[in-house]
Short mmCIF file of C-alpha atoms in Angstrom, two decimals:
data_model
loop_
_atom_site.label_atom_id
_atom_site.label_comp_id
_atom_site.label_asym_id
_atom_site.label_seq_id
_atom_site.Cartn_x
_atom_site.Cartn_y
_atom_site.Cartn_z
CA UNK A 1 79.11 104.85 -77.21
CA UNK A 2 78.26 102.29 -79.93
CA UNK A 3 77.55 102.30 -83.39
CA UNK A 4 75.20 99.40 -84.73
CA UNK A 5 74.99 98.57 -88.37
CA UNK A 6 71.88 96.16 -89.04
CA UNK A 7 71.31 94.56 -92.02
CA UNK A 8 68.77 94.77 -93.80
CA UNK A 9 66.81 97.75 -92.80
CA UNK A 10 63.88 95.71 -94.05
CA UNK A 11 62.32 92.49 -96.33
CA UNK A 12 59.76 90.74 -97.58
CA UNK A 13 59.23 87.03 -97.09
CA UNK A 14 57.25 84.42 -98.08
CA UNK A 15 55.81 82.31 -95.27
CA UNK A 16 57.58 78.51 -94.56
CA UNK A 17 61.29 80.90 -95.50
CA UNK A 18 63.80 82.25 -92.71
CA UNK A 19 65.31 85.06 -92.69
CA UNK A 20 69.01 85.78 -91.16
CA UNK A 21 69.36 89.31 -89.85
CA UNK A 22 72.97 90.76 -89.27
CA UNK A 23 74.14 93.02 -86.14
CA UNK A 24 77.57 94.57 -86.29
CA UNK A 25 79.34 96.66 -83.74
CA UNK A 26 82.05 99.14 -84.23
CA UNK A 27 83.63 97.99 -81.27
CA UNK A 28 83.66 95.14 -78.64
CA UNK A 29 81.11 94.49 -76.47
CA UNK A 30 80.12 91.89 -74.19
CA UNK A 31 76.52 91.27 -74.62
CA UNK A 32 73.86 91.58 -77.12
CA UNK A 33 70.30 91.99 -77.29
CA UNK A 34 67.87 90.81 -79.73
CA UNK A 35 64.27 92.98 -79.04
CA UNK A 36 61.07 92.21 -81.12
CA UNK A 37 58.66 95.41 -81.72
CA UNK A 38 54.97 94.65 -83.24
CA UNK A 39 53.54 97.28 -84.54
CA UNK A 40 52.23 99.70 -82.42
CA UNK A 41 54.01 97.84 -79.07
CA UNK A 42 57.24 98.49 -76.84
CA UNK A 43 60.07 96.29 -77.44
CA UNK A 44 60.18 92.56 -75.93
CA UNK A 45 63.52 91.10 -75.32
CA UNK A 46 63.93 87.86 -77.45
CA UNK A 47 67.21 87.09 -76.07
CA UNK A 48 71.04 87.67 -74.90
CA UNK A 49 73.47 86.69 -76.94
CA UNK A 50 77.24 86.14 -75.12
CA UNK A 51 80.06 85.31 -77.28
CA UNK A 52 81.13 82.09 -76.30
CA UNK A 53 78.30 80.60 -75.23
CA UNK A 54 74.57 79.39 -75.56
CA UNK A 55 72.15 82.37 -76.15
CA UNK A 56 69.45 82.81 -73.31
CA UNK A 57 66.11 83.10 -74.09
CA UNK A 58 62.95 84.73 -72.80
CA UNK A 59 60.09 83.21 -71.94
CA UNK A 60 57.67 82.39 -74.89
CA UNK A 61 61.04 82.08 -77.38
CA UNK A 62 63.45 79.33 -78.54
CA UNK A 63 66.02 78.42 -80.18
CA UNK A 64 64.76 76.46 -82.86
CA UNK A 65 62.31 79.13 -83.66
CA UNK A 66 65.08 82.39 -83.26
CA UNK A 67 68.80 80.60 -83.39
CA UNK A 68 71.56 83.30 -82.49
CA UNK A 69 75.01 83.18 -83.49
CA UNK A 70 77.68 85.48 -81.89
CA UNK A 71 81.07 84.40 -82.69
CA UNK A 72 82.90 87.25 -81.70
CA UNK A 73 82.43 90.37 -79.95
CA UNK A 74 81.52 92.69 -82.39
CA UNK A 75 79.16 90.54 -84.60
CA UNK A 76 76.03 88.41 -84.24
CA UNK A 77 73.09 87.08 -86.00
CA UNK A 78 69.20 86.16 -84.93
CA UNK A 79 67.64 84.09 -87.34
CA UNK A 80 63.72 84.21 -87.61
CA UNK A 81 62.91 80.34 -88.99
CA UNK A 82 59.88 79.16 -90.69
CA UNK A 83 58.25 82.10 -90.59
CA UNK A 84 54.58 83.65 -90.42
CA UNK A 85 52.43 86.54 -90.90
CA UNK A 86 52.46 87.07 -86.98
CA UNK A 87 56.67 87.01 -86.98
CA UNK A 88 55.91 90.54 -89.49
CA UNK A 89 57.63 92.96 -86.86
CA UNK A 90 60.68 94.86 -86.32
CA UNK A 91 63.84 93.33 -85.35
CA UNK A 92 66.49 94.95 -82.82
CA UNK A 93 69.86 94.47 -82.02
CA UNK A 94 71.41 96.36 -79.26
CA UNK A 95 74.27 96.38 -76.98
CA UNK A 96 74.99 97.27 -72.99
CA UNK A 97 78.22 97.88 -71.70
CA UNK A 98 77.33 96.19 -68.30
CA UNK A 99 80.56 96.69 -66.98
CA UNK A 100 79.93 100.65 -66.66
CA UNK A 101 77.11 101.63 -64.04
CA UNK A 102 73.88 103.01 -65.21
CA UNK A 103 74.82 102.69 -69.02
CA UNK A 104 72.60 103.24 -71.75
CA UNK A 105 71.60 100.99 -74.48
CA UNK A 106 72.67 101.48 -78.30
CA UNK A 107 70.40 100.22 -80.95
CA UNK A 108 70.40 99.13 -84.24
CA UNK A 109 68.17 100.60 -87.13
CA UNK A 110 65.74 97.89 -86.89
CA UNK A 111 65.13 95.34 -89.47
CA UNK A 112 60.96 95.61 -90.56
CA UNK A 113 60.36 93.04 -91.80
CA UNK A 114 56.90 91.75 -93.74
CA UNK A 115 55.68 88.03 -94.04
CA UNK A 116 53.18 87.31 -96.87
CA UNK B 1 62.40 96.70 -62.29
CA UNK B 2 59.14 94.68 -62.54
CA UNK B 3 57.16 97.06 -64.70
CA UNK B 4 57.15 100.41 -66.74
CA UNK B 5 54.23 101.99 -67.49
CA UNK B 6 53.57 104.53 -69.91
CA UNK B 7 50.00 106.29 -69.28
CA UNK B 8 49.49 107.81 -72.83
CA UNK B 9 50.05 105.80 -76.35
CA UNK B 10 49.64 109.09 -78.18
CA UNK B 11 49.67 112.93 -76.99
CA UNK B 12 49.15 115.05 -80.00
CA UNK B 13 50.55 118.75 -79.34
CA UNK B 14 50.79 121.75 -81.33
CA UNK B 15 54.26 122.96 -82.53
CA UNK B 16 55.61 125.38 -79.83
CA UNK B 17 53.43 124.53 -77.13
CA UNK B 18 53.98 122.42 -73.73
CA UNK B 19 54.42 118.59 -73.54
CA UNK B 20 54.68 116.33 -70.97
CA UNK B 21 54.52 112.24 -71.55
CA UNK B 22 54.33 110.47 -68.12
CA UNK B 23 55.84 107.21 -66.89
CA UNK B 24 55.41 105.13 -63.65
CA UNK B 25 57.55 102.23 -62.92
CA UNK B 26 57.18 99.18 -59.59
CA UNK B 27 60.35 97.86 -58.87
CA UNK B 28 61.13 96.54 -55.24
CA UNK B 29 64.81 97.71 -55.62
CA UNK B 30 66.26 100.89 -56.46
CA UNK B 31 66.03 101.81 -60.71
CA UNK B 32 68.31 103.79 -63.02
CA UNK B 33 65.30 105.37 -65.49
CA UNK B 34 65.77 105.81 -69.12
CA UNK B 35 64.14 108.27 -71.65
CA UNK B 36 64.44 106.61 -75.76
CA UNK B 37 63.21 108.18 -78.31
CA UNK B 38 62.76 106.34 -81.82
CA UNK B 39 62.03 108.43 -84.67
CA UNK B 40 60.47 106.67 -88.03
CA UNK B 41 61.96 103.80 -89.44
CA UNK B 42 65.30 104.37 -87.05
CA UNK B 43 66.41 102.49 -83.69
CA UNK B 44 65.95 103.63 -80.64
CA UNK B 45 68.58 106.65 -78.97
CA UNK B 46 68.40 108.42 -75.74
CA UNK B 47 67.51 111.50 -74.88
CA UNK B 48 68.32 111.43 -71.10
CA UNK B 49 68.37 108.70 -67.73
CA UNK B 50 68.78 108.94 -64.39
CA UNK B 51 71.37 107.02 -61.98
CA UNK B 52 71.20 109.15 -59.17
CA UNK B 53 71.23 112.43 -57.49
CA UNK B 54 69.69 115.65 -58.72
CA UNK B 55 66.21 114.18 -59.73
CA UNK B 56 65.71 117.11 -62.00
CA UNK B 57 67.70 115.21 -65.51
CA UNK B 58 68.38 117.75 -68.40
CA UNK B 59 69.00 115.52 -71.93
CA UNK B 60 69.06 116.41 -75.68
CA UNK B 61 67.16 118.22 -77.98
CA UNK B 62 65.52 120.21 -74.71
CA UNK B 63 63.92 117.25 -73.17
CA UNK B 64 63.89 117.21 -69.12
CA UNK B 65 62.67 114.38 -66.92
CA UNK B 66 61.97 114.68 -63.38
CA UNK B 67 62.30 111.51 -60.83
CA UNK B 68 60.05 111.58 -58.07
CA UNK B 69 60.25 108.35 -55.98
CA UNK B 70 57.19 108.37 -53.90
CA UNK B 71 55.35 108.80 -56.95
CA UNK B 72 57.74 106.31 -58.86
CA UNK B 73 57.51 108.37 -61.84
CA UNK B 74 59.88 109.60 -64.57
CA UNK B 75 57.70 111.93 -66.48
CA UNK B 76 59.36 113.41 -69.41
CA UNK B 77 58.93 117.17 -70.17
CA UNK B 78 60.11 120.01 -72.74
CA UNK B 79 58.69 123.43 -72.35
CA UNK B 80 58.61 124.12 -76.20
CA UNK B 81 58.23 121.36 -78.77
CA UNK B 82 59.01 121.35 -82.52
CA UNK B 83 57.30 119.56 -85.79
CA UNK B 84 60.64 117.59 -85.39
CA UNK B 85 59.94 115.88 -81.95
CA UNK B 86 57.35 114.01 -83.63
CA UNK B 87 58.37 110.12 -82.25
CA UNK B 88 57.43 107.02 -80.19
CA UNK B 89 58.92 107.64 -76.97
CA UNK B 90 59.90 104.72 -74.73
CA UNK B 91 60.62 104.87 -70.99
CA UNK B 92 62.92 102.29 -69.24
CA UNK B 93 64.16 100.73 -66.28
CA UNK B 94 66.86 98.67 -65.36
CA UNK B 95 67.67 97.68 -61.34
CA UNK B 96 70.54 98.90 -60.04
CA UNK B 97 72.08 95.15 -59.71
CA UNK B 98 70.21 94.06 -62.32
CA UNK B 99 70.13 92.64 -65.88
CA UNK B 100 67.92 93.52 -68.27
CA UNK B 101 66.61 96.60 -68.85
CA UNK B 102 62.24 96.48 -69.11
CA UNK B 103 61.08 98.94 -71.61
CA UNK B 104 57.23 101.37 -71.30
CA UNK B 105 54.85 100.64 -74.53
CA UNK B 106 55.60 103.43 -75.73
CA UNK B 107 53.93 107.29 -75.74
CA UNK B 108 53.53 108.40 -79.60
CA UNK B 109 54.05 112.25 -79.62
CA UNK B 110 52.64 113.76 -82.83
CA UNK B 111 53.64 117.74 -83.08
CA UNK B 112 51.09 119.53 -85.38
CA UNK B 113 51.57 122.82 -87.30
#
């Protein structure tokens, strides 16, 4: 299992700011997850963050919009840039042990957060 | 998997009675099935998944799921609920060789008194 600390739970922005959320794992995992849930919708995947490398991103998000840090295996960072009202949403991190058969994700407490 | 659907966005249920929140998934390969449940203002945990044999899965908090692949359904199921299931509960799917794991929209379960 996984514990994910997320930080923090949940803001209030102005529109035009960015906002840097925080993911960090009590142990070492391989990849991370970055999930976007509007209110009253399932969870879209934003993007996979590896350590050592490039993010990858989903169709209908990039980089300069969302940049990702991970620079080591137990921490990373999405950044939502330039935001607006429609970015208002919850923000998860998560984590897969892909190296173990049928495993389940771990999640983060979310970040909800509000643009104005 | 290509697609999770969740055929209810809200099942309201009174406290001690019968629930049962249905999901259907299309996947051209075989699935491992997931069962999350998010409670307010939390992340996401999981209450059971299936990898495969018995298709009858037992998970917490007295939550059963059945898989039933020529129906391609994972409903969810507990015989007795509480004022303390009340949740959004998301259904999932990953392929067996696969990647990323696609998520259900979500079945909000409301347990009145």
């Amino acid at each position: 299992s996984a514990v994910i600390s997320q930080k923090p739970s949940r803001d209030i922005c102005q529109r035009g700011t960015s906002l840097t959320i925080q993911c960090q794992v009590d142990s070492q995992v391989t990849m991370m997850f970055w999930y976007r849930q509007q209110p009253g919708q399932s969870l879209t995947l934003i993007a996979t963050a590896n350590q050592g490398s490039e993010a990858t991103y989903e169709s209908g998000f990039v980089i300069d919009k969302f940049p990702i840090s991970r620079p080591n295996l137990t921490f990373s960072t999405l950044t939502v840039s330039n935001m607006s009202p429609e970015d208002s949403s919850i923000y998860l991190c998560s984590v897969e042990d892909r190296g173990v058969v049928g495993t389940e994700a771990f999640f983060g407490q979310g970040t909800r957060l509000t643009v104005v | 998997a290509q697609s999770v659907t969740q055929l209810d966005s809200q099942v309201p249920v009174f406290e001690e009675a019968p629930v049962e929140l249905r999901c259907n998934y299309s996947s051209s390969v075989s699935v491992y099935l997931f069962w999350y449940v998010q409670y307010p203002n939390q992340g996401l945990q999981l209450l059971l998944k299936y990898l495969s044999g018995s298709t009858l899965v037992k998970g917490i908090n007295g939550f059963e799921a059945e898989f039933n692949k020529s129906q391609t359904s994972f409903h969810l199921r507990k015989p007795s609920v509480h004022i303390s299931d009340t949740a959004e509960y998301f259904c999932a799917a990953e392929n067996t060789g696969g990647f990323k794991t696609i998520f259900g929209a979500g079945t909000r379960l409301f347990v009145k008194a």
